[in-house]
CSV table of C-alpha atoms in Angstrom, one decimal:
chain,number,residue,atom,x,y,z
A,22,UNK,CA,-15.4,-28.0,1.2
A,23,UNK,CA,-18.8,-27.0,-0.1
A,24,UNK,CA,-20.6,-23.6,0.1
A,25,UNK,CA,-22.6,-24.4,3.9
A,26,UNK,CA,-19.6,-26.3,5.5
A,27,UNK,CA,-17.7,-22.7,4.3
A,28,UNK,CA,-19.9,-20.8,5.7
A,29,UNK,CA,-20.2,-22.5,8.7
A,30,UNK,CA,-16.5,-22.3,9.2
A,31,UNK,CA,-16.0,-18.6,8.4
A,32,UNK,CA,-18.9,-17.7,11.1
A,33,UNK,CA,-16.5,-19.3,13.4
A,34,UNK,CA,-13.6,-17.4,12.8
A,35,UNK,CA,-15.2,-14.4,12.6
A,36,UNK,CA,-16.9,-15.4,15.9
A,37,UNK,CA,-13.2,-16.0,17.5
A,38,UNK,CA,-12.0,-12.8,15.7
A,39,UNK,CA,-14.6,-10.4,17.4
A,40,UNK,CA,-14.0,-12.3,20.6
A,41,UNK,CA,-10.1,-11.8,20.4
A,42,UNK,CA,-9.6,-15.7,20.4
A,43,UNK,CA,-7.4,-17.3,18.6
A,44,UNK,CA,-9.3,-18.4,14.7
A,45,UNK,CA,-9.7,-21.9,14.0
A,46,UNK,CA,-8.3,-20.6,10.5
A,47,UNK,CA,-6.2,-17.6,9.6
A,48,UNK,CA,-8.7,-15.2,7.8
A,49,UNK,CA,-7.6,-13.9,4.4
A,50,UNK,CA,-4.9,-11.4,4.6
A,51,UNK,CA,-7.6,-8.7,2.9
A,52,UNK,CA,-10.5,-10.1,5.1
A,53,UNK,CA,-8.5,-9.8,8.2
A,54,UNK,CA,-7.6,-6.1,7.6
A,55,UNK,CA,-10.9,-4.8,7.0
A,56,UNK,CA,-12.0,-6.6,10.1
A,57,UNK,CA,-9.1,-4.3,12.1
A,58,UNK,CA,-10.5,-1.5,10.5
A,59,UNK,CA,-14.3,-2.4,11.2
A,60,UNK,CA,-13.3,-2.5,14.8
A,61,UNK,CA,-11.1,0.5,14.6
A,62,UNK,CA,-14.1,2.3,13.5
A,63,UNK,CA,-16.7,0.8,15.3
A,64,UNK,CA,-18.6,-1.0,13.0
A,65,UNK,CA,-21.5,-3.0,14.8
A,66,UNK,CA,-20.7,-6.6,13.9
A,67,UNK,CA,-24.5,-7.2,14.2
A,68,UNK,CA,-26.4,-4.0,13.0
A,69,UNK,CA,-27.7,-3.6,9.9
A,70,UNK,CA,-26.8,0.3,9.6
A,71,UNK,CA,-27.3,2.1,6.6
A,72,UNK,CA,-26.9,5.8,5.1
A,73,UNK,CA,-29.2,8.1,3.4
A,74,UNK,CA,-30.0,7.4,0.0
A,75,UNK,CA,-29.6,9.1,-2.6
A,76,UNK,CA,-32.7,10.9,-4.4
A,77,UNK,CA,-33.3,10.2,-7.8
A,78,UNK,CA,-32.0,13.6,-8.9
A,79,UNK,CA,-28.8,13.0,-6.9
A,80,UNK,CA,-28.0,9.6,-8.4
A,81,UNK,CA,-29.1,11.0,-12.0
A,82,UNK,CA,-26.1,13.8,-11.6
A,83,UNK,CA,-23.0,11.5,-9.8
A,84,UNK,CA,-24.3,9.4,-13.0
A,85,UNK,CA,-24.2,12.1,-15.9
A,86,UNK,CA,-20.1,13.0,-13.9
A,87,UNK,CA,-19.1,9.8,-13.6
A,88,UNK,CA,-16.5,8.5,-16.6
A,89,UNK,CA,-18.3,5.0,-15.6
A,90,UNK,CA,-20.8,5.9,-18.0
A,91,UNK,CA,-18.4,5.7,-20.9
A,92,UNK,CA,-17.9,1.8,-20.2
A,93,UNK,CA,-21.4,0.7,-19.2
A,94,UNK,CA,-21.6,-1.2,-22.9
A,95,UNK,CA,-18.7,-2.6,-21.6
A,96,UNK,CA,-19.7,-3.8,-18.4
A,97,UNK,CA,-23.1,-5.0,-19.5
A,98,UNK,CA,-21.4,-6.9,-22.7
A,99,UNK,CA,-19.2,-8.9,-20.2
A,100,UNK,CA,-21.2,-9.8,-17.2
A,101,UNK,CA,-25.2,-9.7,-17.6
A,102,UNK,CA,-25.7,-12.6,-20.4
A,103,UNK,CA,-24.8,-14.8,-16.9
A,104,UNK,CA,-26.2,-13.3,-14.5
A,105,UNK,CA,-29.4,-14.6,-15.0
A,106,UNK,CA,-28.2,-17.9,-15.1
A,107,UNK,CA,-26.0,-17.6,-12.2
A,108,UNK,CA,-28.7,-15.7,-10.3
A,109,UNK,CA,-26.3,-12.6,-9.6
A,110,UNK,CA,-27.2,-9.3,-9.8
A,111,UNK,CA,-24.0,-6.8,-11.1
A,112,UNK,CA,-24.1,-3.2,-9.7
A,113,UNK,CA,-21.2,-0.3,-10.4
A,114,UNK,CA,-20.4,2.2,-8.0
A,115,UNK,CA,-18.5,5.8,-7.5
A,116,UNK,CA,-15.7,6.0,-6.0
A,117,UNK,CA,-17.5,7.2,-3.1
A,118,UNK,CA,-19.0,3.9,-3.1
A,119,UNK,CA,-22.8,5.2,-3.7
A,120,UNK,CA,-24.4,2.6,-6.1
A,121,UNK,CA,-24.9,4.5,-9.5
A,122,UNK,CA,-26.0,1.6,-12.0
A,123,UNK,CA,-27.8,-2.2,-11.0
A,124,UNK,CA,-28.9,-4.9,-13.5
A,125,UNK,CA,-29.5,-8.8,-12.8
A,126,UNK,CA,-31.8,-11.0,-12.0
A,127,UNK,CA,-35.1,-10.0,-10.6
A,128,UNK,CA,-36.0,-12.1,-8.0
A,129,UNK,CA,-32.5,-11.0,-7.0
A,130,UNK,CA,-32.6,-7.5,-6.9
A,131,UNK,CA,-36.2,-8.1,-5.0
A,132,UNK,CA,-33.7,-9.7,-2.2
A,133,UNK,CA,-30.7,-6.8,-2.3
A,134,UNK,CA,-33.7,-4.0,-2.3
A,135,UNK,CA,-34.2,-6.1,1.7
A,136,UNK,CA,-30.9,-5.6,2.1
A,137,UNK,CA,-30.2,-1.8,1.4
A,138,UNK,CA,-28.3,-2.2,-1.7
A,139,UNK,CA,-30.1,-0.5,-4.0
A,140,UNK,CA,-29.6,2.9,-6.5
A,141,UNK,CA,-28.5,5.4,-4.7
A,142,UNK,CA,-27.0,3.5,-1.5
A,143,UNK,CA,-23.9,3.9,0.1
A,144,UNK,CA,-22.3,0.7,0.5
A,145,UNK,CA,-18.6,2.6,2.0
A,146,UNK,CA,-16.9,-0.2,4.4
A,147,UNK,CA,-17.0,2.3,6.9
A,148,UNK,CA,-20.9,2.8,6.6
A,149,UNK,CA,-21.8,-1.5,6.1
A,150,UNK,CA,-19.2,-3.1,6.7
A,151,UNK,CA,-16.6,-5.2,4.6
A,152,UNK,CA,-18.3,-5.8,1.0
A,153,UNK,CA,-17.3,-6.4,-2.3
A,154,UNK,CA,-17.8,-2.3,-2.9
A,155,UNK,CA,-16.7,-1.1,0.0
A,156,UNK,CA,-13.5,-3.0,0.6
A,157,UNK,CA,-12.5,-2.8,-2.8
A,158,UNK,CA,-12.6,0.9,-2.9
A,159,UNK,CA,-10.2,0.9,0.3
A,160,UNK,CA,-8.0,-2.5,-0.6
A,161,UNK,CA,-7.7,-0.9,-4.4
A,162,UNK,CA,-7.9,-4.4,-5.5
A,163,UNK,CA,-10.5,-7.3,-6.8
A,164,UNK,CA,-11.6,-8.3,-3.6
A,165,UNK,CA,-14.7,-11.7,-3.2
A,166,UNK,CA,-16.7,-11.6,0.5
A,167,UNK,CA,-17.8,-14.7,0.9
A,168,UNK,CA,-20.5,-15.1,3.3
A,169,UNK,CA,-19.3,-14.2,7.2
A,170,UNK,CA,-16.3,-12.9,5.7
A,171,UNK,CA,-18.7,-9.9,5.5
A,172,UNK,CA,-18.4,-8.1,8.4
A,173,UNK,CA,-22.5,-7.3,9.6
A,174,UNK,CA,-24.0,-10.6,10.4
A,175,UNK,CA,-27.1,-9.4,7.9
A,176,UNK,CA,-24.8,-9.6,4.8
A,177,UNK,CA,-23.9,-13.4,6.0
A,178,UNK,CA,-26.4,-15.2,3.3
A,179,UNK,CA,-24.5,-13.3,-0.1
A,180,UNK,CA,-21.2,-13.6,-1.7
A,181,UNK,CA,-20.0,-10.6,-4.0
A,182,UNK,CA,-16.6,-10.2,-5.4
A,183,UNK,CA,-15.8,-6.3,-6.7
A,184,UNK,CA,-12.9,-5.1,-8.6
A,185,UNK,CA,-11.8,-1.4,-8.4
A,186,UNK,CA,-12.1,0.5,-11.8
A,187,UNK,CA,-9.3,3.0,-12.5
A,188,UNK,CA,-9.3,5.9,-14.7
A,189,UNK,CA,-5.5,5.0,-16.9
A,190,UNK,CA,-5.0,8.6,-17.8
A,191,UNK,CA,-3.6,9.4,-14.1
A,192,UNK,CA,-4.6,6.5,-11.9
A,193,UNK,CA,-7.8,8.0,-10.2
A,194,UNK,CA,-10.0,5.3,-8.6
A,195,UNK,CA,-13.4,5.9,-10.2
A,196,UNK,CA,-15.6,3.1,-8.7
A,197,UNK,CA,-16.2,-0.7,-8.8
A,198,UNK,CA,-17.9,-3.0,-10.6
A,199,UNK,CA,-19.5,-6.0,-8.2
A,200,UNK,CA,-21.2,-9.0,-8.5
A,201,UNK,CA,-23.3,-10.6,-5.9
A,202,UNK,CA,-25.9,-12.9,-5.2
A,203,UNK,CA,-27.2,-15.6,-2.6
A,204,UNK,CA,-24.5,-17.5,-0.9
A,205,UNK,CA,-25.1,-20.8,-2.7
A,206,UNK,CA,-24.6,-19.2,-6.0
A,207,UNK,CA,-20.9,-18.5,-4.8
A,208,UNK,CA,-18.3,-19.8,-8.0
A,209,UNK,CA,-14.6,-19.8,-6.9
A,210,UNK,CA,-14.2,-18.5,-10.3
A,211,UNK,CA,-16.2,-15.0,-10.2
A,212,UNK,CA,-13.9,-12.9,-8.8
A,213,UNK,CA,-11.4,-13.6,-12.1
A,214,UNK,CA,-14.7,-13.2,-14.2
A,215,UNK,CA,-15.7,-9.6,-12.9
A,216,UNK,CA,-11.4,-8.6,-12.8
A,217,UNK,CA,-11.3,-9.3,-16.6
A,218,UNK,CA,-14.4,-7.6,-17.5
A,219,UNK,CA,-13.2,-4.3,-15.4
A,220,UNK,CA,-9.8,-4.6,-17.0
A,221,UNK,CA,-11.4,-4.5,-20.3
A,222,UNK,CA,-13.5,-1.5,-19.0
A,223,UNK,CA,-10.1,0.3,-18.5
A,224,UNK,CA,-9.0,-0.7,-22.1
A,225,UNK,CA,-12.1,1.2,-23.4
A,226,UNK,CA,-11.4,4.0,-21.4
A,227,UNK,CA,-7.5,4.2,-22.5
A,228,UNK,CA,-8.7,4.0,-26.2
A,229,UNK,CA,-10.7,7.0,-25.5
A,230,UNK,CA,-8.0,8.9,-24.1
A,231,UNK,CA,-6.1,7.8,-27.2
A,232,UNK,CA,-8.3,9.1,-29.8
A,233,UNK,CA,-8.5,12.4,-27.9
A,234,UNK,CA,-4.9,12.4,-27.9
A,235,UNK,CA,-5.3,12.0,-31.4
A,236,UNK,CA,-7.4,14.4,-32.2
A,237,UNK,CA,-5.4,17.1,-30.2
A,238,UNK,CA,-2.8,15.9,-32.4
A,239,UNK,CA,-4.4,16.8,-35.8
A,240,UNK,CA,-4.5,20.4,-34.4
A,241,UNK,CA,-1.3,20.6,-32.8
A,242,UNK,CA,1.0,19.4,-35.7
A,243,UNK,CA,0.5,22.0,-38.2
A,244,UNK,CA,1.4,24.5,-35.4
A,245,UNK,CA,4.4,22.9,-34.2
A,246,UNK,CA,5.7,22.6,-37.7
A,247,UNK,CA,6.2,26.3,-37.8
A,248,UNK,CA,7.5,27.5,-34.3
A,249,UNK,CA,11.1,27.8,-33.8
A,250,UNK,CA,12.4,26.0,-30.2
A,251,UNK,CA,10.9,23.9,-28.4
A,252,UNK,CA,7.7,23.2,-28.1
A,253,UNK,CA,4.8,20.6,-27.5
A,254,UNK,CA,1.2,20.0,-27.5
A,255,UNK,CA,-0.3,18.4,-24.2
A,256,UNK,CA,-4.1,17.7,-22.8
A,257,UNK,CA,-5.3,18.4,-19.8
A,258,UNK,CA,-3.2,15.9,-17.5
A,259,UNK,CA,-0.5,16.4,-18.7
A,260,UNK,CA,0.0,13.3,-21.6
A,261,UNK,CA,2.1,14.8,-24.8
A,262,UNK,CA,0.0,14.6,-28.1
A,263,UNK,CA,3.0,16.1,-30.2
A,264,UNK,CA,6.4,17.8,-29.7
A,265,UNK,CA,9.1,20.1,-31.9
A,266,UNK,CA,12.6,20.3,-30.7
A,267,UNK,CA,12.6,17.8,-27.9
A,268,UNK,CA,12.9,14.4,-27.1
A,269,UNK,CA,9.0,12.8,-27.0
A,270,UNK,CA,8.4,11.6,-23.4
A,271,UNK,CA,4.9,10.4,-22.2
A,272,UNK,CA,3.6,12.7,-20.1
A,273,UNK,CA,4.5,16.1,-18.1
A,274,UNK,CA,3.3,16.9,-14.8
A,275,UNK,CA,1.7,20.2,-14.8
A,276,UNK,CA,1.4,22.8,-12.1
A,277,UNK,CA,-1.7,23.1,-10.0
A,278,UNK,CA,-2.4,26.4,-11.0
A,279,UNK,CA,-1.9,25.9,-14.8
A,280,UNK,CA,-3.5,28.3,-17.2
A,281,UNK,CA,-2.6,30.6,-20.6
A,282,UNK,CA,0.5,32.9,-19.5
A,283,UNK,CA,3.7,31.5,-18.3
A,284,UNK,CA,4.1,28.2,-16.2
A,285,UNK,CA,6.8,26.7,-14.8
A,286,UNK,CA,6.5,23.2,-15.7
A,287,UNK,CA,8.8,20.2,-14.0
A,288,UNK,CA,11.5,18.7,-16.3
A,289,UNK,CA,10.6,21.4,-18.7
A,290,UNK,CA,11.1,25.1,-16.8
A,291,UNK,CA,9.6,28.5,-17.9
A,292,UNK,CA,7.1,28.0,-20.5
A,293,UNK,CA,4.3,29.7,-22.5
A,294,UNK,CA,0.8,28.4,-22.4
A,295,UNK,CA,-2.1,28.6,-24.9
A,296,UNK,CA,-5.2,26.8,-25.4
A,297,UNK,CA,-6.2,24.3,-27.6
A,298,UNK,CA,-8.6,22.8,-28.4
A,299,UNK,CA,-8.7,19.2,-26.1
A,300,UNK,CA,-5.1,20.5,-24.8
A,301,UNK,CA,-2.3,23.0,-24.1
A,302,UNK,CA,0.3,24.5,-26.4
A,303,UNK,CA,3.7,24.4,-24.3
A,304,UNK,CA,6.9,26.8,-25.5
A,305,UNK,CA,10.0,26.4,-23.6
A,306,UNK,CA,11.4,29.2,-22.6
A,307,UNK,CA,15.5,28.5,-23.5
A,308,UNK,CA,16.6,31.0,-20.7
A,309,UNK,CA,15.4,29.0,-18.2
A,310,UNK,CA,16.3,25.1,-16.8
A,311,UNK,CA,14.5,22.8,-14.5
A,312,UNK,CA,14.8,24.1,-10.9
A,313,UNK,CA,15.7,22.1,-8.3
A,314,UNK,CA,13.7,20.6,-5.8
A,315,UNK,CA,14.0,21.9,-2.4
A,316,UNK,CA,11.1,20.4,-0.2
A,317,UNK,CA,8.7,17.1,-1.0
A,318,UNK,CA,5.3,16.9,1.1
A,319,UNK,CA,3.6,13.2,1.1
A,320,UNK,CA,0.1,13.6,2.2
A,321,UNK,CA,-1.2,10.3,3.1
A,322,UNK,CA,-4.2,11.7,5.6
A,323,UNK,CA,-6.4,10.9,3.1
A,324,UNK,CA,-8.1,7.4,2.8
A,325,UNK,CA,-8.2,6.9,-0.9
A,326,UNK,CA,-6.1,10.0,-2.3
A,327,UNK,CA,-2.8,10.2,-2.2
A,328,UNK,CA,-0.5,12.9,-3.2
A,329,UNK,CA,3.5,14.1,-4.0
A,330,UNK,CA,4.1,17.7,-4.2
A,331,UNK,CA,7.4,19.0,-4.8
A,332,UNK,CA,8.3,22.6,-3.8
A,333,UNK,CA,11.4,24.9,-5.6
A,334,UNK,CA,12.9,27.9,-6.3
A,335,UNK,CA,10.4,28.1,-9.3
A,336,UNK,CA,7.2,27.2,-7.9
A,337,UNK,CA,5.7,24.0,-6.9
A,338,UNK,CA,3.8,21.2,-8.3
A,339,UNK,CA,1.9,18.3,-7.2
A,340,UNK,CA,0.6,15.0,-8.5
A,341,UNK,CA,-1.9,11.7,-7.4
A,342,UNK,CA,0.0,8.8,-6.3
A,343,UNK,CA,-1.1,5.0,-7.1
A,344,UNK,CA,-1.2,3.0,-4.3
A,345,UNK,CA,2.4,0.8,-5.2
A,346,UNK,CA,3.7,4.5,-5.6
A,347,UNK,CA,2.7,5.7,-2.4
A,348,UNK,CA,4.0,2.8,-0.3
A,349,UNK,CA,7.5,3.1,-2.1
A,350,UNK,CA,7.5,6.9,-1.6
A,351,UNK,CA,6.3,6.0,2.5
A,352,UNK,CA,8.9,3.5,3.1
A,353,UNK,CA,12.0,5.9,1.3
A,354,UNK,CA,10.5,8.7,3.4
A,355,UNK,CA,10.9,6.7,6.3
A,356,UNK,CA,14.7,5.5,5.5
A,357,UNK,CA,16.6,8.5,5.4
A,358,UNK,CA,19.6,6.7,4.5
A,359,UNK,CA,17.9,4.3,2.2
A,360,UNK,CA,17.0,1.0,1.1
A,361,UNK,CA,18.2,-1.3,-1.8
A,362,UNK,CA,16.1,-3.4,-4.2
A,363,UNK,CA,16.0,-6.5,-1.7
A,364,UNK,CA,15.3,-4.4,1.4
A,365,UNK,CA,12.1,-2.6,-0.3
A,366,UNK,CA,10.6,-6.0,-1.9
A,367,UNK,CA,10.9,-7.7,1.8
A,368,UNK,CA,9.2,-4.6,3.2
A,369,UNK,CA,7.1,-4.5,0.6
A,370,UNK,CA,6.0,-7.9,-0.5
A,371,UNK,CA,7.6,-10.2,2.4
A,372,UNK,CA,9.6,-11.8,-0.7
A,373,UNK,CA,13.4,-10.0,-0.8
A,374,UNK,CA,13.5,-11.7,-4.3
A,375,UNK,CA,11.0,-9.4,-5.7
A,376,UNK,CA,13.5,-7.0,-7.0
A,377,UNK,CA,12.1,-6.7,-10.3
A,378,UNK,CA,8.9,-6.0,-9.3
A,379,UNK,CA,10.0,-2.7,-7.2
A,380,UNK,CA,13.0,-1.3,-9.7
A,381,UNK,CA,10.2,-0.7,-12.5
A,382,UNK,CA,7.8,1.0,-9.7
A,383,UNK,CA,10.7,2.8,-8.5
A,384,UNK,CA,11.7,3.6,-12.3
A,385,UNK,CA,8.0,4.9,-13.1
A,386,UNK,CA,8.4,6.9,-10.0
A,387,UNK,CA,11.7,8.8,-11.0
A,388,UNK,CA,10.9,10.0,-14.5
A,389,UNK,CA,8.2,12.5,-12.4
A,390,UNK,CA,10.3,13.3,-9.3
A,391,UNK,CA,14.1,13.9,-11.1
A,392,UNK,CA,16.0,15.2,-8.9
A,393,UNK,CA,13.9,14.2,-5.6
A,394,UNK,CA,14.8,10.2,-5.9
A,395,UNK,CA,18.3,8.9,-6.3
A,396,UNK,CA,19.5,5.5,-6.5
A,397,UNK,CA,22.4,2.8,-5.4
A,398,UNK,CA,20.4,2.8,-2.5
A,399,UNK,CA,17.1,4.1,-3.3
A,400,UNK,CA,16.6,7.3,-1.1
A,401,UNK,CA,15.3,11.1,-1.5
A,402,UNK,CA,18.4,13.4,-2.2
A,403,UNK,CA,20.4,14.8,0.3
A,404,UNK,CA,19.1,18.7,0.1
A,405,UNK,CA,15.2,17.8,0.0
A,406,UNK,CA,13.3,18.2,2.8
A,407,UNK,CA,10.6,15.4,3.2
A,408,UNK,CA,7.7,15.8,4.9
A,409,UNK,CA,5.1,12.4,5.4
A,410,UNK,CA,1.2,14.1,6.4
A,411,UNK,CA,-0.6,10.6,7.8
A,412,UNK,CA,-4.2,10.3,8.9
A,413,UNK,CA,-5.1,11.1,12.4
A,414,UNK,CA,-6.0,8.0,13.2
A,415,UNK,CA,-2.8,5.8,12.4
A,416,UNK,CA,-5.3,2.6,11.1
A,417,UNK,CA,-5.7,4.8,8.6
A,418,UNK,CA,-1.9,4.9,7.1
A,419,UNK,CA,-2.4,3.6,3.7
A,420,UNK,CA,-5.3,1.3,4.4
A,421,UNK,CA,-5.0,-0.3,1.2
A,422,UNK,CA,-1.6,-1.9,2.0
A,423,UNK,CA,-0.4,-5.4,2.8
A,424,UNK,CA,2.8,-4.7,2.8
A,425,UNK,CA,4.3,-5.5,6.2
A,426,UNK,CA,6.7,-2.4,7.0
A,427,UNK,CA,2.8,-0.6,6.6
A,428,UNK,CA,0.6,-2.5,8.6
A,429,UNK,CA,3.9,-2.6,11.2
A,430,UNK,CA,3.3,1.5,10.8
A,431,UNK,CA,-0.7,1.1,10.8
A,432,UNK,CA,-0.1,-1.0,14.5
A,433,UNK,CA,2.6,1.0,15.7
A,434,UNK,CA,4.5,-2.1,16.6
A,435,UNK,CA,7.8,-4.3,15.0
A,436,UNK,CA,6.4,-7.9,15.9
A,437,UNK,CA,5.0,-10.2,13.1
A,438,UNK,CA,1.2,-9.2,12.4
A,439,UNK,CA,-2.4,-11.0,14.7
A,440,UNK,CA,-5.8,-10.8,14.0
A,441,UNK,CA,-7.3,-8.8,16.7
């Protein structure tokens, strides 16, 4: 099927899916739940509405906070020597999904500028519609629009395919990097061409963090060397740059409030806190243990933020969840008694085979909440109070997620899944 007769076919199920007819094709499982929440929302299928742009000083100051910046070289190395060729444009946007940096082909950028997406626009799904920006940001995942798979009838005559960019050190969602153009410049292969590059954007951005770790390191050492106890050297997040009397692991959560003094730190217990340079000087108190946990608060009520915090005797503590994390967290939370390997892949994935796949999640999830999780089933503990904070608007449960226990959530209904 070529680009047109595509086109023409997509227009009709788009047609039947704003009608509440039944498709003459099933809509792509990411297409399809944008649409649900364009309607949700009430998106005009055939308004071209747009947001205030930025001014120049605005866009100037998102760019001089964003990390993006970092991996520009990055971007540009991978995706403009084609563009010109291809007649695409590639633009990288915040996490807010306001357009920060755009470089292509001119007589293309001539056509987005008609089009709104420009320096300083906001191209949110909830503001245009689904796009290669928008719907990435909310899907957290490479996502290609193809033509009147976008939601706004104006957008029909592009393609774009956008892949979220994630910051490694915790997980954050810092933007997207897109690449768009007319609708017959549409390659089936573009979506794995812009995934790669932003993949390799990461990799920058987890070097950085490496050498930083490093160099926190090269301080830290000669300190360590001559403390009795325990102790360790951390930055910022949390990630361990060197330890003394304890068995190295990754990375500690650390407390909201955190600070010189004393801390109670999770898996760690009372500890003393000085600054380094790039970091934090942890000493472990050896009176003290890890305290248990006594209440766990999932707060889902935000769109594209979700977060675990774990109260006890000691204090509390809380930390960002990635979007596999906070679906596994959402479905335990939702069976008291639990659920085994099989039972969360087939809620998960559809697949109850997929139990490899969810033991490492689940493993990555336990090494931050010991003492919350158990296994053999999978469930929180006994004496923790769990307490699941969703969105208002129940559309809004995780709108990232495929998985079918969620969107059975999202819908409030059991049955097998329609497009509206």
């Amino acid at each position: 099927m070529d680009a047109r007769e595509a086109a023409r076919l997509l227009k009709g199920v788009r047609a039947a899916a704003l009608a509440g007819n039944r498709p003459p094709a099933t809509p792509r499982p990411e297409i399809a739940e944008s649409w649900r929440r364009m309607l949700a929302g009430g998106v005009h299928p055939d308004r071209d509405a747009r947001s205030r742009m930025l001014s120049a000083a605005e866009t100037e100051e998102r760019r001089r906070l964003s990390p993006l910046r970092e991996v520009l070289p990055v971007l540009r190395e991978g995706l403009l020597p084609a563009l010109d060729g291809a007649l695409h444009i590639m633009v990288v946007a915040d996490a807010d999904g306001r357009l920060l940096w755009r470089e292509g082909h001119a007589s293309i950028l001539r056509k987005a500028d008609r089009l709104g997406f420009g320096v300083g626009a906001d191209w949110n799904e909830a503001v245009v519609g689904t796009n290669g920006v928008g719907t990435a940001l909310v899907a957290r995942r490479p996502v290609q629009v193809f033509s009147a798979e976008h939601f706004v009838s104006s957008h029909h005559d592009w393609t774009c395919a956008g892949a979220p960019l994630r910051d490694p050190r915790d997980g954050r969602l810092l933007g997207v990097v897109d690449v768009s153009g007319p609708l017959a410049t549409m390659h089936p292969a573009t979506l794995a061409w812009v995934s790669s590059v932003a993949r390799l954007a990461e990799r920058e951005l987890r070097v950085r963090h490496l050498e930083s770790l490093e160099r926190l390191r090269a301080v830290a050492a000669p300190l360590l060397a001559r403390l009795p106890g325990r102790a360790l050297a951390v930055d910022g997040l949390g990630w361990t740059a060197a330890v003394t009397g304890l068995a190295p692991q990754e990375r500690y959560p650390l407390p909201k409030r955190f600070g010189p003094g004393r801390a109670w730190v999770p898996q760690l217990g009372d500890c003393g806190v000085e600054a380094l340079p790039g970091g934090w000087l942890l000493r472990v108190a050896e009176s003290r243990t890890d305290a248990p946990a006594g209440r766990v608060v999932l707060d889902f009520s935000r769109p594209r933020s979700w977060a675990v915090t774990v109260y006890g005797a000691a204090g509390s503590w809380s930390q960002e969840l990635s979007p596999r994390h906070a679906e596994l967290l959402f479905l335990l939370a939702e069976s008291p008694r639990g659920r085994s390997a099989a039972e969360l892949a087939a809620e998960l994935f559809g697949d109850p085979t997929r139990t490899v796949t969810v033991r490492a999640e689940l493993s990555r999830v336990r090494r931050h909440l010991a003492g919350v999780l158990t296994h053999r089933p999978y469930r929180f503990a006994e004496d923790v109070e769990v307490e699941v904070i969703r969105p208002r608007d129940p559309a809004g449960l995780l709108p990232h997620s495929t998985a079918p226990a969620v969107i059975r959530a999202r819908l409030g209904r059991t049955g097998p899944d329609v497009i509206p």
